[in-house]
Tab-separated table of C-alpha atoms in Angstrom:
chain	number	residue	atom	x	y	z
K	608	MET	CA	1.903	230.263	4.512
K	609	ASN	CA	3.087	228.694	7.741
K	610	ARG	CA	0.742	225.746	7.203
K	611	ARG	CA	2.055	225.244	3.662
K	612	PHE	CA	5.652	225.464	4.884
K	613	CYS	CA	4.924	222.894	7.606
K	614	LEU	CA	3.435	220.489	5.050
K	615	ILE	CA	6.433	220.850	2.737
K	616	PHE	CA	8.863	220.451	5.641
K	617	THR	CA	6.963	217.394	6.913
K	618	ALA	CA	6.956	215.801	3.461
K	619	PHE	CA	10.686	216.491	3.042
K	620	PHE	CA	11.395	215.061	6.508
K	621	ILE	CA	9.424	211.890	5.736
K	622	PHE	CA	11.295	211.543	2.421
K	623	ILE	CA	14.674	211.824	4.156
K	624	LEU	CA	13.606	209.527	6.957
K	625	CYS	CA	12.307	206.885	4.558
K	626	GLY	CA	15.546	207.072	2.603
K	627	CYS	CA	17.536	206.429	5.759
K	628	VAL	CA	15.284	203.570	6.783
K	629	ASP	CA	15.619	201.918	3.385
K	630	LYS	CA	19.403	202.188	3.495
K	631	ASN	CA	19.624	200.788	7.012
K	632	LYS	CA	17.191	198.022	6.182
K	633	LEU	CA	19.331	197.067	3.187
K	634	LYS	CA	22.332	196.666	5.468
K	635	GLU	CA	20.288	194.399	7.740
K	636	GLU	CA	19.475	191.950	4.962
K	637	LEU	CA	20.455	188.327	5.544
K	638	VAL	CA	23.480	187.062	3.616
K	639	VAL	CA	24.419	183.373	3.746
K	640	TYR	CA	28.026	182.393	3.045
K	641	SER	CA	28.620	178.675	2.535
K	642	THR	CA	32.330	177.902	2.663
K	643	SER	CA	33.757	174.511	1.726
K	644	SER	CA	35.904	174.082	4.836
K	645	PHE	CA	37.518	175.952	7.728
K	646	GLY	CA	40.389	173.469	7.777
K	647	ASN	CA	42.717	175.328	5.420
K	648	ASN	CA	44.732	178.494	6.072
K	649	GLY	CA	43.848	179.909	2.668
K	650	ARG	CA	40.170	179.312	3.368
K	651	MET	CA	40.446	181.141	6.690
K	652	SER	CA	41.860	184.287	5.077
K	653	GLU	CA	39.144	184.025	2.415
K	654	ILE	CA	36.428	183.816	5.092
K	655	GLU	CA	37.832	186.771	7.026
K	656	SER	CA	37.953	188.920	3.887
K	657	VAL	CA	34.321	188.065	3.090
K	658	LYS	CA	33.306	188.948	6.649
K	659	LYS	CA	34.961	192.371	6.354
K	660	ALA	CA	33.261	193.114	3.040
K	661	LEU	CA	29.882	192.160	4.537
K	662	SER	CA	30.197	193.958	7.848
K	663	GLY	CA	26.859	195.662	8.427
K	664	TYR	CA	24.874	192.854	6.809
K	665	LYS	CA	23.354	189.996	8.777
K	666	LEU	CA	26.007	187.494	7.744
K	667	VAL	CA	25.691	183.776	8.484
K	668	VAL	CA	28.783	181.678	7.730
K	669	GLU	CA	28.102	177.972	7.275
K	670	ASP	CA	31.057	175.568	7.276
K	671	ALA	CA	30.456	172.503	5.092
K	672	LYS	CA	33.511	170.759	6.628
K	673	GLY	CA	34.363	169.238	3.265
K	674	ASP	CA	31.009	167.411	3.016
K	675	SER	CA	29.365	168.232	-0.336
K	676	LYS	CA	25.939	166.762	0.505
K	677	GLU	CA	25.858	168.575	3.842
K	678	GLN	CA	26.749	171.823	2.073
K	679	LEU	CA	23.828	171.373	-0.311
K	680	ARG	CA	21.443	170.599	2.556
K	681	VAL	CA	22.549	173.622	4.594
K	682	VAL	CA	22.124	176.057	1.692
K	683	GLU	CA	18.710	174.605	0.803
K	684	LYS	CA	17.394	175.107	4.337
K	685	TYR	CA	17.696	178.895	3.840
K	686	LEU	CA	15.441	178.955	0.769
K	687	ASP	CA	12.378	179.787	2.847
K	688	ALA	CA	14.219	182.470	4.823
K	689	ASP	CA	14.367	186.110	3.746
K	690	VAL	CA	17.823	185.792	2.177
K	691	HIS	CA	19.257	188.792	0.321
K	692	LEU	CA	22.308	187.023	-1.149
K	693	PHE	CA	24.087	183.642	-1.239
K	694	LEU	CA	27.886	183.447	-1.369
K	695	ILE	CA	28.940	179.875	-2.138
K	696	ASP	CA	32.279	178.056	-2.372
K	697	PRO	CA	30.931	174.757	-3.815
K	698	ILE	CA	32.727	171.518	-3.026
K	699	ASP	CA	31.246	169.054	-5.496
K	700	GLU	CA	30.358	170.791	-8.722
K	701	PRO	CA	27.806	168.539	-10.554
K	702	ILE	CA	25.249	168.337	-7.734
K	703	TRP	CA	24.441	172.086	-7.666
K	704	HIS	CA	22.372	172.666	-10.824
K	705	GLU	CA	18.977	171.694	-9.400
K	706	LEU	CA	19.432	173.800	-6.258
K	707	LEU	CA	20.652	176.787	-8.287
K	708	GLU	CA	17.404	176.626	-10.280
K	709	LYS	CA	15.437	176.716	-7.004
K	710	ILE	CA	17.467	179.691	-5.759
K	711	ASN	CA	16.883	181.482	-9.069
K	712	LYS	CA	13.097	181.011	-8.769
K	713	LYS	CA	13.335	182.836	-5.439
K	714	ARG	CA	15.202	185.658	-7.243
K	715	ILE	CA	18.133	185.426	-4.823
K	716	PRO	CA	21.497	186.352	-6.398
K	717	VAL	CA	24.412	183.918	-6.053
K	718	ILE	CA	28.101	184.866	-5.953
K	719	PHE	CA	30.627	182.035	-6.233
K	720	CYS	CA	33.753	182.583	-4.117
K	721	GLY	CA	36.788	180.411	-4.901
K	722	ASN	CA	35.263	177.356	-6.568
K	723	TYR	CA	32.280	177.686	-8.846
K	724	VAL	CA	29.817	175.528	-10.786
K	725	GLY	CA	30.937	175.178	-14.382
K	726	ASN	CA	28.758	174.514	-17.437
K	727	THR	CA	25.820	176.300	-15.847
K	728	LYS	CA	23.562	178.935	-17.386
K	729	ASP	CA	24.528	182.551	-16.784
K	730	TYR	CA	21.221	183.505	-15.206
K	731	LEU	CA	21.758	181.016	-12.363
K	732	TYR	CA	24.492	183.109	-10.736
K	733	TYR	CA	25.414	186.755	-10.411
K	734	CYS	CA	29.184	186.463	-10.726
K	735	ARG	CA	32.283	184.567	-9.608
K	736	ILE	CA	35.368	185.653	-7.666
K	737	GLY	CA	38.410	183.417	-7.933
K	738	CYS	CA	41.679	182.401	-9.510
K	739	ASP	CA	42.125	181.111	-13.082
K	740	PHE	CA	43.198	177.674	-11.876
K	741	GLU	CA	43.728	176.189	-15.336
K	742	LYS	CA	46.038	178.994	-16.427
K	743	SER	CA	48.010	179.043	-13.165
K	744	SER	CA	48.511	175.257	-13.127
K	745	SER	CA	49.510	175.273	-16.789
K	746	LEU	CA	52.132	177.960	-16.139
K	747	ALA	CA	53.317	176.046	-13.060
K	748	ALA	CA	53.837	172.949	-15.230
K	749	GLU	CA	55.894	175.021	-17.665
K	750	LYS	CA	57.890	176.643	-14.889
K	751	ILE	CA	58.773	173.389	-13.094
K	752	GLN	CA	60.067	171.828	-16.321
K	753	LYS	CA	62.457	174.741	-16.854
K	754	GLN	CA	63.468	174.625	-13.212
K	755	ILE	CA	64.253	170.893	-13.348
K	756	LYS	CA	66.355	171.352	-16.480
K	757	GLU	CA	68.403	174.057	-14.720
K	758	ILE	CA	68.822	172.080	-11.471
K	759	ASN	CA	69.516	168.672	-12.959
K	760	PRO	CA	70.207	168.571	-16.739
K	761	ASP	CA	70.679	164.774	-16.491
K	762	ILE	CA	66.918	164.287	-16.029
K	763	LYS	CA	65.683	163.707	-19.565
K	764	TYR	CA	62.320	162.091	-18.821
K	765	LEU	CA	59.632	163.347	-16.447
K	766	ASN	CA	57.299	160.701	-15.093
K	767	TYR	CA	54.670	162.677	-13.251
K	768	ALA	CA	51.751	161.828	-11.000
K	769	ILE	CA	48.868	163.817	-9.511
K	770	LEU	CA	47.715	163.669	-5.893
K	771	HIS	CA	44.415	165.055	-4.623
K	772	ASP	CA	41.538	164.194	-2.302
K	773	GLY	CA	38.972	163.324	-4.961
K	774	LYS	CA	36.680	166.338	-4.637
K	775	ASN	CA	34.848	167.212	-7.834
K	776	SER	CA	35.324	170.975	-7.588
K	777	SER	CA	36.007	173.453	-10.370
K	778	SER	CA	39.447	174.300	-8.959
K	779	TYR	CA	40.544	170.635	-9.012
K	780	ARG	CA	39.044	170.013	-12.448
K	781	LEU	CA	40.815	173.040	-13.922
K	782	MET	CA	44.149	172.349	-12.205
K	783	TYR	CA	44.023	168.802	-13.537
K	784	SER	CA	43.261	170.055	-17.046
K	785	GLY	CA	46.006	172.694	-16.943
K	786	VAL	CA	48.678	170.221	-15.845
K	787	LEU	CA	47.791	167.565	-18.430
K	788	LYS	CA	47.510	170.010	-21.349
K	789	THR	CA	50.972	171.414	-20.689
K	790	MET	CA	52.774	168.206	-19.736
K	791	GLN	CA	51.384	166.281	-22.719
K	792	GLN	CA	53.013	168.709	-25.129
K	793	LYS	CA	56.355	166.907	-24.757
K	794	ASP	CA	57.042	163.273	-25.673
K	795	THR	CA	59.582	163.067	-22.854
K	796	ASN	CA	56.797	163.466	-20.268
K	797	SER	CA	54.761	160.484	-19.144
K	798	PHE	CA	51.636	160.587	-16.957
K	799	VAL	CA	51.935	157.775	-14.433
K	800	GLN	CA	48.652	157.971	-12.518
K	801	LYS	CA	46.218	160.096	-10.546
K	802	LYS	CA	46.168	159.077	-6.894
K	803	ILE	CA	43.273	160.064	-4.625
K	804	LEU	CA	43.973	160.427	-0.907
K	805	ASN	CA	40.838	160.787	1.222
K	806	GLY	CA	41.620	158.926	4.448
K	807	THR	CA	43.152	160.081	7.719
K	808	ASN	CA	46.568	161.787	7.742
K	809	SER	CA	48.389	158.592	8.690
K	810	GLU	CA	46.437	156.547	6.132
K	811	ASN	CA	47.115	159.094	3.419
K	812	LEU	CA	50.842	159.146	4.185
K	813	GLN	CA	51.026	155.370	4.011
K	814	GLU	CA	49.082	155.372	0.737
K	815	ALA	CA	51.428	157.991	-0.697
K	816	VAL	CA	54.474	155.969	0.398
K	817	ASP	CA	53.026	152.782	-1.128
K	818	PHE	CA	52.228	154.688	-4.306
K	819	CYS	CA	55.810	155.955	-4.669
K	820	GLU	CA	57.161	152.500	-3.912
K	821	LEU	CA	54.890	150.963	-6.552
K	822	HIS	CA	56.025	153.545	-9.119
K	823	PRO	CA	59.773	154.140	-8.596
K	824	GLU	CA	59.892	155.872	-11.987
K	825	ILE	CA	57.988	158.886	-10.611
K	826	ASN	CA	60.198	161.963	-10.345
K	827	LEU	CA	57.546	164.711	-10.341
K	828	ILE	CA	54.320	165.006	-8.334
K	829	PHE	CA	51.628	167.679	-8.698
K	830	ALA	CA	49.566	168.097	-5.520
K	831	PHE	CA	46.305	170.056	-5.331
K	832	SER	CA	46.797	171.440	-1.817
K	833	GLU	CA	49.629	172.171	0.599
K	834	LYS	CA	48.521	169.208	2.731
K	835	GLU	CA	48.895	166.766	-0.161
K	836	ALA	CA	52.142	168.422	-1.273
K	837	VAL	CA	53.647	167.816	2.169
K	838	LEU	CA	52.462	164.172	2.046
K	839	ALA	CA	54.066	163.751	-1.385
K	840	ALA	CA	57.356	165.224	-0.149
K	841	LYS	CA	57.394	162.962	2.903
K	842	ALA	CA	56.554	159.901	0.807
K	843	LEU	CA	59.365	160.586	-1.675
K	844	SER	CA	61.822	161.202	1.171
K	845	LYS	CA	60.868	157.895	2.792
K	846	GLU	CA	61.639	156.221	-0.515
K	847	GLY	CA	65.160	157.646	-0.371
K	848	ARG	CA	64.651	160.395	-2.949
K	849	THR	CA	66.427	163.741	-2.689
K	850	LEU	CA	63.837	166.456	-3.046
K	851	SER	CA	64.517	169.257	-5.526
K	852	LYS	CA	67.458	167.262	-6.941
K	853	ASP	CA	66.182	163.959	-8.312
K	854	SER	CA	62.502	164.311	-7.365
K	855	PHE	CA	60.188	167.324	-7.394
K	856	VAL	CA	56.862	168.307	-5.854
K	857	VAL	CA	54.584	171.121	-7.082
K	858	CYS	CA	51.838	172.500	-4.842
K	859	LEU	CA	49.099	173.984	-7.024
K	860	ASN	CA	46.949	175.592	-4.333
K	861	ALA	CA	48.921	176.724	-1.307
K	862	SER	CA	48.132	179.423	1.240
K	863	THR	CA	50.505	182.224	2.195
K	864	GLU	CA	50.245	181.128	5.840
K	865	GLY	CA	51.127	177.550	4.912
K	866	LEU	CA	54.282	178.371	2.967
K	867	TYR	CA	56.535	177.564	5.927
K	868	LYS	CA	55.467	173.917	5.553
K	869	ILE	CA	56.282	174.136	1.870
K	870	PHE	CA	59.792	175.465	2.499
K	871	GLU	CA	60.383	173.073	5.388
K	872	ASN	CA	59.589	170.069	3.177
K	873	LYS	CA	61.660	171.344	0.226
K	874	ILE	CA	58.708	171.501	-2.132
K	875	SER	CA	60.003	172.782	-5.447
K	876	LEU	CA	57.239	175.133	-6.562
K	877	SER	CA	54.030	176.499	-5.048
K	878	VAL	CA	51.144	178.437	-6.569
K	879	VAL	CA	49.476	180.764	-4.057
K	880	PRO	CA	46.146	182.219	-5.217
K	881	GLU	CA	45.027	185.427	-3.581
K	882	THR	CA	42.096	184.767	-1.239
K	883	TYR	CA	41.676	188.296	0.107
K	884	TYR	CA	38.399	189.250	-1.554
K	885	GLU	CA	37.311	192.283	0.479
K	886	LYS	CA	37.848	195.156	-2.009
K	887	LYS	CA	36.675	193.195	-5.041
K	888	LEU	CA	33.608	191.899	-3.211
K	889	MET	CA	32.701	195.376	-1.914
K	890	LYS	CA	32.700	196.769	-5.465
K	891	ILE	CA	30.503	193.891	-6.632
K	892	LEU	CA	28.065	194.408	-3.753
K	893	ASN	CA	27.875	198.124	-4.548
K	894	CYS	CA	26.930	197.322	-8.150
K	895	LEU	CA	24.420	194.719	-6.975
K	896	GLU	CA	22.650	197.197	-4.679
K	897	LYS	CA	22.536	199.831	-7.449
K	898	GLY	CA	21.173	197.361	-9.975
K	899	LEU	CA	24.289	197.584	-12.134
K	900	SER	CA	25.811	194.666	-14.027
K	901	VAL	CA	29.265	193.249	-13.259
K	902	GLU	CA	31.732	190.998	-15.036
K	903	LYS	CA	30.759	187.337	-14.697
K	904	VAL	CA	34.316	186.362	-13.775
K	905	ASN	CA	36.268	188.580	-11.376
K	906	GLU	CA	39.719	187.045	-11.316
K	907	THR	CA	42.078	187.208	-8.379
K	908	GLU	CA	45.845	187.039	-8.770
K	909	TRP	CA	48.244	184.211	-7.933
K	910	LYS	CA	51.970	184.030	-7.293
K	911	PHE	CA	54.717	181.438	-7.631
K	912	PHE	CA	57.011	180.556	-4.723
């Protein structure tokens, strides 16, 4: 009887012990997070929230520093490592399809954080966390038109331009689409030009000033980041425009921490997407570990300021 009891107890102990080992081992799995850049306040809060959600995992954060080819190279180097999960904020969308196929062959799940790769097959990624950039930019375009009419009823025609740094990311593509779809609904709106700024700060400012000088008809600029919104505001001011009276700037992707720059430069409207992913990401990870399915798109909120 004692011998039988000892065998049962030993078996039970091994079962419990193995369960604990498996759980601890799971938490020691390697997770690689490839962020697009550390150089933005919104990105920093996003990175910190991801770190909190993945505390307990072996997390490696790789900063692409805005270089799309470097980001691809860095992610690919982990393919032969024992990676449990990739979290990716892709910079340049079209170049990812081949690498995603390679990751899929390794049976490593991919979660897109922020940006994502559009027009890709569902099986190539687990899910996406991010803002609906097309909807938010479309609503921002509607909101600024109403705001301009209230501030200055004498402005009958809106000649608008778009400023961004030329990155081919999903967020930029969707913001661009949202702005054009909404603004083109009225005959009194005219799209002047898209201007890409990808030099140094001083070079970009000079380019923005030259751009405004070349197109004096511009009275509304949509910028795809707080940095470009500030450049647009400074350029219009240098051209003698009065911001939020005869000329307006909309920032379509600002950070909460960067709003003081927005207010300081009298930018008319800012869209601030939520980049605090911790709770949402933790729920997704819990489903992933249990083998449960999740929604492909897990939207975060955004606010107007």
